[in-house]
Amino acid sequence: MVTRLYSHPIFLEHLTPIGHPERPDRLRAIERVLDDEIYSPLDRIVAPFGDEATILYAHPERFAEKIRKAIPDDGIVTIDGDTSVSPKSWDATLTAIGAANAAVDDVFAGVADNVFVASRPPGHHAEKETAMGFCLFNHAAIAARHAQNRHGAEKVAIVDWDVHHGNGTQDIFYEDPSVLYCSTHQMPLFPGTGAKHETGVGNIINAPLTAGTGSDIFREAFLSRILPALDNFRPDLIIISAGFDAHHRDPLAEINLTEEDFDWATGKLMDRAERFSSNRLVSLLEGGYDLQGLSFSVGAHVKRLMKG
Ligand code: ZN
């Protein structure tokens, strides 16, 4: 497998208030783990700045302008109780979009089998017209549309194993049968959406998990709900909204996964990518707030991506 890794120093410059869990140290911890010799075969690329026009794949222009105008010259400005912007936030989120779209270009060009994007801020809570849950724009949704608009992908699957429901991605594709959105998440928990009965036009598969559950229930949700939906859908591309806050050490939730669970789930999705999409798989970092839980889980995830 040729596995690419996109990163960029600008991702450290999106600043959040002191004590905020979504902080630059998350990426520093990931970098330290991926510095290990076993990751030396990774094809490491500096993320390109995104094409602003691609924001409009998932968000209306007035919303994009609202975010641009919210960026301060100095200090930190809050958008809601959880979400804020600092002077470099526009460049960071646009570079996250650039990396996600470039990753899609790479797997369709065949220069990489799969790609991991280590970026921040995350994106899956960003709805069409609402920035929330630490997210400004929805990078996964934009990348899915980019695959359709630029590469002729007919069907794109987004699998979201972040412990929070990706309300933004669900919102953007709720009436779009060309995109399958599958999510495991703790419920009840922020943002409150993600019930089983939220099914869109049959393209939304929500697998809510009860607080205190762990590996067995998570794997069962994958085996009984998410993998059958993928088998039925036969995607041309799989995008993972890869949050690692369902790890047992994470302070924001109560699901007890380990690194082995992320390794296992990665393997299952690679198996589907091999079967349906010529291995094309793009993984985008979302949440994960315990530095050890996050970095070790990313390590297991990327190691599996490299191995096949
Ligand atoms: Zn999360």
Coordinates of C-alpha atoms and ligand atoms in Angstrom, one line a residue:
M1 CA 0.0 0.0 0.0
V2 CA 1.1 3.5 -0.7
T3 CA -0.1 5.7 2.1
R4 CA 0.1 9.4 2.1
L5 CA 0.1 11.7 5.1
Y6 CA -0.9 15.3 4.8
S7 CA 0.1 17.8 7.4
H8 CA 1.0 21.5 7.6
P9 CA 2.4 23.8 10.4
I10 CA -0.6 26.2 9.9
F11 CA -2.8 23.6 11.6
L12 CA -1.0 24.5 14.9
E13 CA -2.0 28.2 14.4
H14 CA -5.7 27.8 14.8
L15 CA -5.9 28.8 18.4
T16 CA -8.6 28.1 20.9
P17 CA -9.1 29.5 24.5
I18 CA -6.9 28.2 27.2
G19 CA -8.1 24.9 28.6
H20 CA -10.1 24.1 25.4
P21 CA -9.8 20.4 24.5
E22 CA -9.4 21.0 20.7
R23 CA -5.8 22.4 21.0
P24 CA -2.6 22.4 18.9
D25 CA -0.9 19.9 21.2
R26 CA -3.2 17.2 19.6
L27 CA -1.3 17.5 16.4
R28 CA 2.1 17.6 18.2
A29 CA 1.3 14.4 19.9
I30 CA 0.3 12.7 16.6
E31 CA 3.5 14.0 15.0
R32 CA 5.6 12.5 17.8
V33 CA 4.0 9.0 17.3
L34 CA 4.3 9.2 13.5
D35 CA 8.0 10.1 13.8
D36 CA 8.7 6.5 14.7
E37 CA 10.8 4.5 12.2
I38 CA 7.9 2.1 11.4
Y39 CA 6.2 5.1 9.7
S40 CA 9.2 6.0 7.5
P41 CA 7.5 4.5 4.4
L42 CA 4.7 7.1 4.7
D43 CA 4.6 9.5 1.7
R44 CA 4.6 12.8 3.7
I45 CA 3.2 15.8 1.9
V46 CA 2.8 19.4 3.0
A47 CA -0.9 20.2 2.6
P48 CA -1.8 22.7 -0.2
F49 CA -4.1 25.7 0.4
G50 CA -7.6 24.9 -0.6
D51 CA -9.6 26.3 -3.5
E52 CA -12.1 28.6 -1.8
A53 CA -14.7 27.8 -4.5
T54 CA -14.9 24.3 -3.1
I55 CA -16.4 25.5 0.1
L56 CA -19.5 26.1 -1.9
Y57 CA -19.8 22.4 -2.5
A58 CA -21.2 22.1 1.0
H59 CA -22.0 25.6 2.3
P60 CA -23.7 28.7 0.8
E61 CA -21.6 31.7 0.0
R62 CA -23.2 33.9 2.7
F63 CA -22.1 31.5 5.3
A64 CA -18.5 31.3 4.0
E65 CA -18.4 35.1 4.1
K66 CA -19.8 35.1 7.6
I67 CA -16.9 32.9 8.8
R68 CA -14.3 35.0 6.9
K69 CA -15.6 38.2 8.5
A70 CA -15.5 36.6 11.9
I71 CA -11.7 36.1 11.8
P72 CA -10.1 38.6 14.1
D73 CA -6.8 40.5 13.5
D74 CA -5.7 39.4 16.9
G75 CA -7.0 37.4 19.9
I76 CA -9.7 34.8 19.8
V77 CA -13.3 35.4 18.9
T78 CA -16.0 32.9 19.9
I79 CA -18.7 31.9 17.4
D80 CA -20.6 29.8 20.0
G81 CA -19.9 28.3 23.4
D82 CA -17.5 25.7 21.9
T83 CA -16.3 27.2 18.7
S84 CA -13.9 30.0 18.1
V85 CA -11.6 31.6 15.5
S86 CA -8.2 33.2 15.8
P87 CA -6.2 35.2 13.1
K88 CA -4.9 32.1 11.3
S89 CA -8.2 30.0 11.5
W90 CA -9.2 30.8 7.9
D91 CA -5.9 29.6 6.6
A92 CA -6.0 26.5 8.8
T93 CA -9.5 25.4 7.8
L94 CA -8.8 26.2 4.1
T95 CA -5.6 24.2 4.2
A96 CA -7.6 21.3 5.8
I97 CA -10.0 21.6 2.8
G98 CA -7.0 21.7 0.5
A99 CA -5.5 18.6 2.0
A100 CA -8.8 16.7 1.9
N101 CA -9.4 17.5 -1.7
A102 CA -5.8 16.7 -2.7
A103 CA -6.2 13.4 -0.9
V104 CA -9.2 12.7 -3.1
D105 CA -7.1 13.7 -6.2
D106 CA -4.3 11.4 -5.1
V107 CA -6.4 8.2 -4.7
F108 CA -8.2 8.9 -8.0
A109 CA -4.9 9.5 -9.8
G110 CA -3.5 6.3 -8.2
V111 CA -0.5 8.0 -6.7
A112 CA -1.6 6.8 -3.3
D113 CA -3.9 3.9 -2.3
N114 CA -5.0 5.7 0.8
V115 CA -4.4 8.9 2.7
F116 CA -4.5 10.2 6.2
V117 CA -5.0 14.0 6.8
A118 CA -3.8 15.2 10.2
S119 CA -5.5 18.6 10.3
R120 CA -7.4 20.9 12.6
P121 CA -9.9 22.4 13.2
P122 CA -12.2 19.3 12.7
G123 CA -15.2 19.5 10.4
H124 CA -18.0 17.0 10.9
H125 CA -20.2 19.2 13.1
A126 CA -20.3 22.1 10.5
E127 CA -23.8 22.1 9.0
K128 CA -24.7 23.9 5.7
E129 CA -25.0 27.2 7.5
T130 CA -23.8 26.6 11.1
A131 CA -20.3 26.5 12.5
M132 CA -20.4 24.5 15.7
G133 CA -18.7 21.8 17.8
F134 CA -15.2 23.2 17.2
C135 CA -15.8 23.0 13.4
L136 CA -16.0 25.8 10.8
F137 CA -16.4 24.1 7.4
N138 CA -17.2 20.4 6.7
H139 CA -14.0 19.1 5.1
A140 CA -15.4 15.5 4.7
A141 CA -18.5 16.8 2.9
I142 CA -16.5 19.1 0.6
A143 CA -14.1 16.2 -0.2
A144 CA -17.0 13.9 -1.1
R145 CA -18.5 16.5 -3.5
H146 CA -15.0 17.1 -4.9
A147 CA -14.8 13.4 -5.8
Q148 CA -18.1 13.7 -7.5
N149 CA -17.5 17.0 -9.3
R150 CA -13.9 16.5 -10.4
H151 CA -13.5 12.7 -10.6
G152 CA -16.8 11.5 -11.7
A153 CA -17.4 9.4 -8.5
E154 CA -21.1 8.5 -8.5
K155 CA -21.3 7.2 -5.0
V156 CA -19.3 8.3 -2.0
A157 CA -19.5 6.7 1.5
I158 CA -18.5 8.7 4.6
V159 CA -18.0 6.5 7.7
D160 CA -17.8 8.6 10.9
W161 CA -16.5 6.8 14.0
D162 CA -15.9 10.0 16.0
V163 CA -17.7 9.6 19.4
H164 CA -20.0 12.5 18.5
H165 CA -22.6 12.4 15.8
G166 CA -21.6 14.2 12.6
N167 CA -24.7 16.3 12.5
G168 CA -23.1 18.6 9.9
T169 CA -22.4 15.8 7.4
Q170 CA -25.9 14.3 8.0
D171 CA -27.4 17.8 7.4
I172 CA -25.5 18.4 4.2
F173 CA -26.4 15.0 2.6
Y174 CA -29.8 14.3 4.2
E175 CA -31.6 14.2 0.9
D176 CA -28.8 13.0 -1.3
P177 CA -28.8 9.3 -2.2
S178 CA -25.4 9.6 -3.9
V179 CA -23.7 9.9 -0.5
L180 CA -24.0 7.3 2.2
Y181 CA -23.4 8.6 5.7
C182 CA -22.7 6.0 8.4
S183 CA -22.0 6.9 12.0
T184 CA -21.2 5.3 15.3
H185 CA -21.5 7.7 18.2
Q186 CA -22.4 7.9 21.9
M187 CA -26.0 8.9 22.5
P188 CA -27.2 10.9 24.3
L189 CA -24.3 13.2 23.9
F190 CA -23.5 16.4 22.0
P191 CA -24.9 17.4 19.5
G192 CA -28.0 15.4 20.2
T193 CA -28.7 14.1 16.7
G194 CA -28.0 10.7 15.3
A195 CA -31.0 8.6 16.4
K196 CA -31.6 5.4 14.4
H197 CA -34.8 6.8 12.9
E198 CA -32.9 9.6 11.2
T199 CA -32.5 7.8 7.9
G200 CA -32.5 10.6 5.2
V201 CA -33.6 9.1 1.9
G202 CA -32.3 5.7 3.1
N203 CA -28.7 7.0 2.9
I204 CA -28.1 7.8 6.6
I205 CA -27.2 4.9 8.9
N206 CA -26.9 5.9 12.5
A207 CA -25.7 3.4 15.1
P208 CA -25.9 5.1 18.5
L209 CA -23.9 3.6 21.3
T210 CA -24.8 3.7 25.1
A211 CA -22.3 5.3 27.5
G212 CA -20.2 2.7 29.2
T213 CA -20.1 0.3 26.2
G214 CA -17.0 -0.6 24.4
S215 CA -15.3 -2.9 21.9
D216 CA -18.0 -5.6 21.6
I217 CA -20.9 -3.2 21.0
F218 CA -18.9 -1.0 18.6
R219 CA -17.8 -4.0 16.5
E220 CA -21.3 -5.4 16.5
A221 CA -22.6 -2.0 15.2
F222 CA -20.0 -2.2 12.4
L223 CA -20.8 -5.8 11.5
S224 CA -24.5 -5.6 11.7
R225 CA -25.3 -2.1 10.4
I226 CA -22.4 -0.2 8.8
L227 CA -20.6 -2.9 6.8
P228 CA -23.8 -4.3 5.3
A229 CA -24.8 -0.7 4.3
L230 CA -21.5 -0.3 2.5
D231 CA -21.8 -3.7 0.8
N232 CA -25.2 -2.7 -0.4
F233 CA -24.1 0.8 -1.6
R234 CA -20.8 -0.2 -3.3
P235 CA -19.1 3.2 -3.0
D236 CA -16.5 4.6 -5.5
L237 CA -14.7 6.2 -2.6
I238 CA -14.7 5.8 1.2
I239 CA -14.0 8.8 3.4
I240 CA -13.5 8.2 7.1
S241 CA -14.4 11.0 9.5
A242 CA -11.7 9.7 11.9
G243 CA -12.3 11.0 15.4
F244 CA -10.6 9.1 18.2
D245 CA -12.6 10.4 21.1
A246 CA -14.4 7.0 21.5
H247 CA -11.1 5.9 23.1
H248 CA -11.5 4.9 26.8
R249 CA -9.1 7.6 27.9
D250 CA -11.0 10.4 26.3
P251 CA -12.4 13.1 28.7
L252 CA -15.3 14.1 26.5
A253 CA -17.2 10.8 26.3
E254 CA -17.8 7.4 27.9
I255 CA -17.2 4.8 25.2
N256 CA -14.4 2.4 25.9
L257 CA -12.6 1.7 22.7
T258 CA -8.9 0.8 22.5
E259 CA -6.3 1.3 19.7
E260 CA -7.0 -2.3 18.6
D261 CA -10.6 -1.3 17.8
F262 CA -9.5 1.5 15.5
D263 CA -7.0 -0.9 13.9
W264 CA -9.9 -3.4 13.4
A265 CA -12.4 -0.9 12.0
T266 CA -9.7 0.5 9.6
G267 CA -9.1 -3.0 8.3
K268 CA -12.8 -3.6 7.7
L269 CA -13.1 -0.4 5.7
M270 CA -9.9 -1.2 3.7
D271 CA -11.4 -4.5 2.9
R272 CA -14.5 -2.7 1.5
A273 CA -12.3 -0.2 -0.3
E274 CA -10.4 -3.0 -2.0
R275 CA -13.6 -4.7 -3.0
F276 CA -15.6 -1.6 -4.3
S277 CA -13.3 1.4 -4.9
S278 CA -9.8 0.2 -6.1
N279 CA -8.6 0.7 -2.5
R280 CA -9.5 4.4 -2.6
L281 CA -9.8 5.5 1.0
V282 CA -9.3 9.0 2.5
S283 CA -9.2 9.4 6.3
L284 CA -9.6 12.9 7.8
L285 CA -8.9 13.6 11.5
E286 CA -11.9 14.8 13.5
G287 CA -11.9 14.6 17.3
G288 CA -9.8 12.9 20.0
Y289 CA -8.9 14.9 23.1
D290 CA -6.7 12.7 25.3
L291 CA -3.2 13.1 23.9
Q292 CA -2.1 9.5 24.5
G293 CA -5.4 8.0 23.5
L294 CA -5.5 10.1 20.3
S295 CA -1.9 9.7 19.2
F296 CA -1.7 5.9 19.9
S297 CA -5.0 5.4 18.1
V298 CA -3.8 7.4 15.1
G299 CA -0.6 5.3 15.2
A300 CA -2.7 2.1 15.0
H301 CA -4.9 3.5 12.3
V302 CA -2.1 4.7 10.1
K303 CA -0.1 1.5 10.6
R304 CA -3.1 -0.5 9.3
L305 CA -3.5 1.9 6.4
M306 CA 0.1 1.2 5.4
K307 CA -0.1 -2.6 5.8
G308 CA -3.3 -3.4 4.0
Ligands
ZN1 ZN -15.9 14.1 18.6

